[in-house]
C-alpha cells in the first residue's frame, strides 16, 4: 500500500499565477530579433525582414501575440 498523497503535489487553486505576471513584456523595446526568436524561427535576413514588417504594423503587441 502506497503512502504517497497525489493531491499533495498539486498546487492549490489560489496559487495560480496571475495573468499580469505571465506576459513577456519587460518595459523594454521589442527588437526584430526578439520577435523572430519568439516565433521559433532562425535569425535569417528573410525572417528579420518579416519581423520588422510585423513590428511596424502591430508594434510591441506583436510579441505578446506569439507568446502564451
mmCIF file of N, CA and C in Angstrom:
data_model
loop_
_atom_site.group_PDB
_atom_site.id
_atom_site.type_symbol
_atom_site.label_atom_id
_atom_site.label_comp_id
_atom_site.label_asym_id
_atom_site.label_seq_id
_atom_site.Cartn_x
_atom_site.Cartn_y
_atom_site.Cartn_z
ATOM 1 N N UNK A 1 0.844 -1.191 0.000
ATOM 2 C CA UNK A 1 0.000 0.000 0.000
ATOM 3 C C UNK A 1 0.881 1.244 0.000
ATOM 4 N N UNK A 2 0.603 2.152 -0.871
ATOM 5 C CA UNK A 2 1.395 3.373 -1.001
ATOM 6 C C UNK A 2 0.918 4.431 -0.013
ATOM 7 N N UNK A 3 1.865 5.171 0.524
ATOM 8 C CA UNK A 3 1.510 6.242 1.461
ATOM 9 C C UNK A 3 1.586 7.606 0.813
ATOM 10 N N UNK A 4 1.932 7.637 -0.486
ATOM 11 C CA UNK A 4 2.015 8.941 -1.157
ATOM 12 C C UNK A 4 0.626 9.540 -1.315
ATOM 13 N N UNK A 5 0.603 10.832 -1.358
ATOM 14 C CA UNK A 5 -0.652 11.563 -1.499
ATOM 15 C C UNK A 5 -0.596 12.356 -2.793
ATOM 16 N N UNK A 6 -1.197 11.853 -3.864
ATOM 17 C CA UNK A 6 -1.100 12.549 -5.152
ATOM 18 C C UNK A 6 -1.656 13.963 -5.109
ATOM 19 N N UNK A 7 -2.656 14.203 -4.334
ATOM 20 C CA UNK A 7 -3.229 15.542 -4.270
ATOM 21 C C UNK A 7 -2.295 16.529 -3.581
ATOM 22 N N UNK A 8 -1.354 16.057 -2.799
ATOM 23 C CA UNK A 8 -0.431 16.943 -2.094
ATOM 24 C C UNK A 8 0.569 17.585 -3.050
ATOM 25 N N UNK A 9 0.814 16.977 -4.211
ATOM 26 C CA UNK A 9 1.783 17.530 -5.152
ATOM 27 C C UNK A 9 1.181 18.603 -6.048
ATOM 28 N N UNK A 10 -0.123 18.696 -6.097
ATOM 29 C CA UNK A 10 -0.778 19.703 -6.928
ATOM 30 C C UNK A 10 -0.871 21.031 -6.179
ATOM 31 N N UNK A 11 -0.589 22.150 -6.874
ATOM 32 C CA UNK A 11 -0.729 23.447 -6.198
ATOM 33 C C UNK A 11 -2.205 23.750 -5.955
ATOM 34 N N UNK A 12 -2.498 24.401 -4.850
ATOM 35 C CA UNK A 12 -3.892 24.776 -4.597
ATOM 36 C C UNK A 12 -4.374 25.801 -5.616
ATOM 37 N N UNK A 13 -5.664 25.876 -5.813
ATOM 38 C CA UNK A 13 -6.268 26.793 -6.787
ATOM 39 C C UNK A 13 -5.843 28.242 -6.566
ATOM 40 N N UNK A 14 -5.677 28.662 -5.338
ATOM 41 C CA UNK A 14 -5.360 30.062 -5.058
ATOM 42 C C UNK A 14 -3.896 30.399 -5.350
ATOM 43 N N UNK A 15 -3.097 29.432 -5.779
ATOM 44 C CA UNK A 15 -1.701 29.694 -6.090
ATOM 45 C C UNK A 15 -1.472 29.822 -7.590
ATOM 46 N N UNK A 16 -2.511 29.975 -8.354
ATOM 47 C CA UNK A 16 -2.390 30.154 -9.788
ATOM 48 C C UNK A 16 -1.704 31.482 -10.073
ATOM 49 N N UNK A 17 -0.765 31.480 -11.006
ATOM 50 C CA UNK A 17 -0.040 32.698 -11.355
ATOM 51 C C UNK A 17 -0.989 33.697 -12.005
ATOM 52 N N UNK A 18 -1.025 34.929 -11.481
ATOM 53 C CA UNK A 18 -1.913 35.941 -12.069
ATOM 54 C C UNK A 18 -1.495 36.266 -13.509
ATOM 55 N N UNK A 19 -2.464 36.566 -14.336
ATOM 56 C CA UNK A 19 -2.233 36.863 -15.746
ATOM 57 C C UNK A 19 -1.206 37.976 -15.931
ATOM 58 N N UNK A 20 -1.232 38.988 -15.093
ATOM 59 C CA UNK A 20 -0.314 40.118 -15.253
ATOM 60 C C UNK A 20 1.152 39.717 -15.128
ATOM 61 N N UNK A 21 1.418 38.567 -14.504
ATOM 62 C CA UNK A 21 2.796 38.103 -14.351
ATOM 63 C C UNK A 21 3.229 37.157 -15.468
ATOM 64 N N UNK A 22 2.323 36.773 -16.319
ATOM 65 C CA UNK A 22 2.637 35.818 -17.369
ATOM 66 C C UNK A 22 3.096 36.455 -18.666
ATOM 67 N N UNK A 23 2.984 37.734 -18.800
ATOM 68 C CA UNK A 23 3.340 38.394 -20.051
ATOM 69 C C UNK A 23 4.841 38.620 -20.144
ATOM 70 N N UNK A 24 5.338 38.618 -21.357
ATOM 71 C CA UNK A 24 6.770 38.689 -21.606
ATOM 72 C C UNK A 24 7.333 40.107 -21.566
ATOM 73 N N UNK A 25 6.513 41.098 -21.710
ATOM 74 C CA UNK A 25 6.998 42.474 -21.782
ATOM 75 C C UNK A 25 7.722 42.857 -20.499
ATOM 76 N N UNK A 26 8.901 43.455 -20.658
ATOM 77 C CA UNK A 26 9.688 43.894 -19.517
ATOM 78 C C UNK A 26 9.799 45.408 -19.476
ATOM 79 N N UNK A 27 9.060 46.078 -20.325
ATOM 80 C CA UNK A 27 9.141 47.530 -20.385
ATOM 81 C C UNK A 27 10.196 48.013 -21.363
ATOM 82 N N UNK A 28 10.895 47.102 -22.004
ATOM 83 C CA UNK A 28 11.911 47.479 -22.981
ATOM 84 C C UNK A 28 11.340 47.332 -24.380
ATOM 85 N N UNK A 29 12.022 47.924 -25.335
ATOM 86 C CA UNK A 29 11.586 47.821 -26.723
ATOM 87 C C UNK A 29 11.736 46.386 -27.221
ATOM 88 N N UNK A 30 10.879 46.021 -28.121
ATOM 89 C CA UNK A 30 10.941 44.699 -28.745
ATOM 90 C C UNK A 30 11.720 44.837 -30.041
ATOM 91 N N UNK A 31 12.745 44.033 -30.196
ATOM 92 C CA UNK A 31 13.551 44.091 -31.412
ATOM 93 C C UNK A 31 13.066 43.045 -32.405
ATOM 94 N N UNK A 32 13.417 43.222 -33.671
ATOM 95 C CA UNK A 32 13.075 42.193 -34.658
ATOM 96 C C UNK A 32 13.661 40.820 -34.269
ATOM 97 N N UNK A 33 14.857 40.830 -33.679
ATOM 98 C CA UNK A 33 15.475 39.583 -33.243
ATOM 99 C C UNK A 33 14.619 38.902 -32.180
ATOM 100 N N UNK A 34 14.072 39.688 -31.240
ATOM 101 C CA UNK A 34 13.191 39.138 -30.205
ATOM 102 C C UNK A 34 11.987 38.453 -30.838
ATOM 103 N N UNK A 35 11.417 39.099 -31.810
ATOM 104 C CA UNK A 35 10.212 38.582 -32.454
ATOM 105 C C UNK A 35 10.508 37.292 -33.231
ATOM 106 N N UNK A 36 11.630 37.265 -33.943
ATOM 107 C CA UNK A 36 11.999 36.064 -34.697
ATOM 108 C C UNK A 36 12.223 34.897 -33.744
ATOM 109 N N UNK A 37 12.983 35.127 -32.680
ATOM 110 C CA UNK A 37 13.263 34.045 -31.741
ATOM 111 C C UNK A 37 12.006 33.571 -31.023
ATOM 112 N N UNK A 38 11.123 34.478 -30.670
ATOM 113 C CA UNK A 38 9.881 34.104 -30.001
ATOM 114 C C UNK A 38 8.984 33.281 -30.919
ATOM 115 N N UNK A 39 9.121 33.480 -32.221
ATOM 116 C CA UNK A 39 8.297 32.729 -33.171
ATOM 117 C C UNK A 39 8.880 31.343 -33.444
ATOM 118 N N UNK A 40 10.090 31.081 -32.934
ATOM 119 C CA UNK A 40 10.720 29.778 -33.145
ATOM 120 C C UNK A 40 11.458 29.666 -34.458
ATOM 121 N N UNK A 41 11.644 30.795 -35.124
ATOM 122 C CA UNK A 41 12.333 30.790 -36.419
ATOM 123 C C UNK A 41 13.817 31.086 -36.231
ATOM 124 N N UNK A 42 14.595 30.780 -37.262
ATOM 125 C CA UNK A 42 16.022 31.094 -37.267
ATOM 126 C C UNK A 42 16.226 32.568 -37.591
ATOM 127 N N UNK A 43 17.341 33.117 -37.107
ATOM 128 C CA UNK A 43 17.687 34.514 -37.397
ATOM 129 C C UNK A 43 18.305 34.586 -38.796
ATOM 130 N N UNK A 44 17.461 34.757 -39.771
ATOM 131 C CA UNK A 44 17.906 34.905 -41.159
ATOM 132 C C UNK A 44 17.470 36.292 -41.640
ATOM 133 N N UNK A 45 18.095 36.807 -42.685
ATOM 134 C CA UNK A 45 17.668 38.103 -43.212
ATOM 135 C C UNK A 45 16.175 38.120 -43.579
ATOM 136 N N UNK A 46 15.690 37.022 -44.165
ATOM 137 C CA UNK A 46 14.275 36.936 -44.542
ATOM 138 C C UNK A 46 13.370 37.039 -43.304
ATOM 139 N N UNK A 47 13.699 36.297 -42.251
ATOM 140 C CA UNK A 47 12.878 36.314 -41.042
ATOM 141 C C UNK A 47 12.979 37.649 -40.302
ATOM 142 N N UNK A 48 14.139 38.269 -40.333
ATOM 143 C CA UNK A 48 14.286 39.579 -39.701
ATOM 144 C C UNK A 48 13.454 40.628 -40.426
ATOM 145 N N UNK A 49 13.393 40.539 -41.739
ATOM 146 C CA UNK A 49 12.560 41.473 -42.507
ATOM 147 C C UNK A 49 11.086 41.251 -42.181
ATOM 148 N N UNK A 50 10.679 39.986 -42.070
ATOM 149 C CA UNK A 50 9.306 39.657 -41.655
ATOM 150 C C UNK A 50 8.994 40.307 -40.297
ATOM 151 N N UNK A 51 9.933 40.181 -39.363
ATOM 152 C CA UNK A 51 9.725 40.725 -38.021
ATOM 153 C C UNK A 51 9.654 42.249 -38.051
ATOM 154 N N UNK A 52 10.479 42.896 -38.863
ATOM 155 C CA UNK A 52 10.430 44.358 -38.975
ATOM 156 C C UNK A 52 9.062 44.820 -39.482
ATOM 157 N N UNK A 53 8.569 44.119 -40.508
ATOM 158 C CA UNK A 53 7.241 44.481 -41.038
ATOM 159 C C UNK A 53 6.148 44.248 -39.998
ATOM 160 N N UNK A 54 6.229 43.151 -39.280
ATOM 161 C CA UNK A 54 5.221 42.828 -38.265
ATOM 162 C C UNK A 54 5.262 43.863 -37.134
ATOM 163 N N UNK A 55 6.452 44.248 -36.695
ATOM 164 C CA UNK A 55 6.575 45.262 -35.640
ATOM 165 C C UNK A 55 6.068 46.615 -36.120
ATOM 166 N N UNK A 56 6.317 46.941 -37.375
ATOM 167 C CA UNK A 56 5.833 48.213 -37.915
ATOM 168 C C UNK A 56 4.308 48.247 -37.952
ATOM 169 N N UNK A 57 3.703 47.103 -38.250
ATOM 170 C CA UNK A 57 2.248 47.036 -38.351
ATOM 171 C C UNK A 57 1.556 46.908 -36.993
ATOM 172 N N UNK A 58 2.148 46.105 -36.090
ATOM 173 C CA UNK A 58 1.470 45.778 -34.831
ATOM 174 C C UNK A 58 2.114 46.375 -33.592
ATOM 175 N N UNK A 59 3.339 46.860 -33.719
ATOM 176 C CA UNK A 59 4.033 47.391 -32.559
ATOM 177 C C UNK A 59 4.454 46.276 -31.617
ATOM 178 N N UNK A 60 4.842 46.621 -30.385
ATOM 179 C CA UNK A 60 5.315 45.633 -29.416
ATOM 180 C C UNK A 60 4.297 44.542 -29.095
ATOM 181 N N UNK A 61 3.031 44.788 -29.358
ATOM 182 C CA UNK A 61 1.998 43.787 -29.107
ATOM 183 C C UNK A 61 2.203 42.544 -29.980
ATOM 184 N N UNK A 62 2.978 42.668 -31.047
ATOM 185 C CA UNK A 62 3.244 41.514 -31.909
ATOM 186 C C UNK A 62 3.917 40.396 -31.117
ATOM 187 N N UNK A 63 4.767 40.748 -30.176
ATOM 188 C CA UNK A 63 5.436 39.741 -29.350
ATOM 189 C C UNK A 63 4.443 39.042 -28.433
ATOM 190 N N UNK A 64 3.536 39.802 -27.852
ATOM 191 C CA UNK A 64 2.526 39.236 -26.954
ATOM 192 C C UNK A 64 1.631 38.244 -27.675
ATOM 193 N N UNK A 65 1.396 38.480 -28.958
ATOM 194 C CA UNK A 65 0.522 37.593 -29.723
ATOM 195 C C UNK A 65 1.194 36.235 -29.960
ATOM 196 N N UNK A 66 2.521 36.213 -29.935
ATOM 197 C CA UNK A 66 3.252 34.964 -30.175
ATOM 198 C C UNK A 66 3.457 34.140 -28.911
ATOM 199 N N UNK A 67 3.530 34.806 -27.784
ATOM 200 C CA UNK A 67 3.827 34.116 -26.533
ATOM 201 C C UNK A 67 2.568 33.877 -25.720
ATOM 202 N N UNK A 68 2.558 32.777 -24.988
ATOM 203 C CA UNK A 68 1.369 32.484 -24.166
ATOM 204 C C UNK A 68 1.195 33.467 -23.039
#
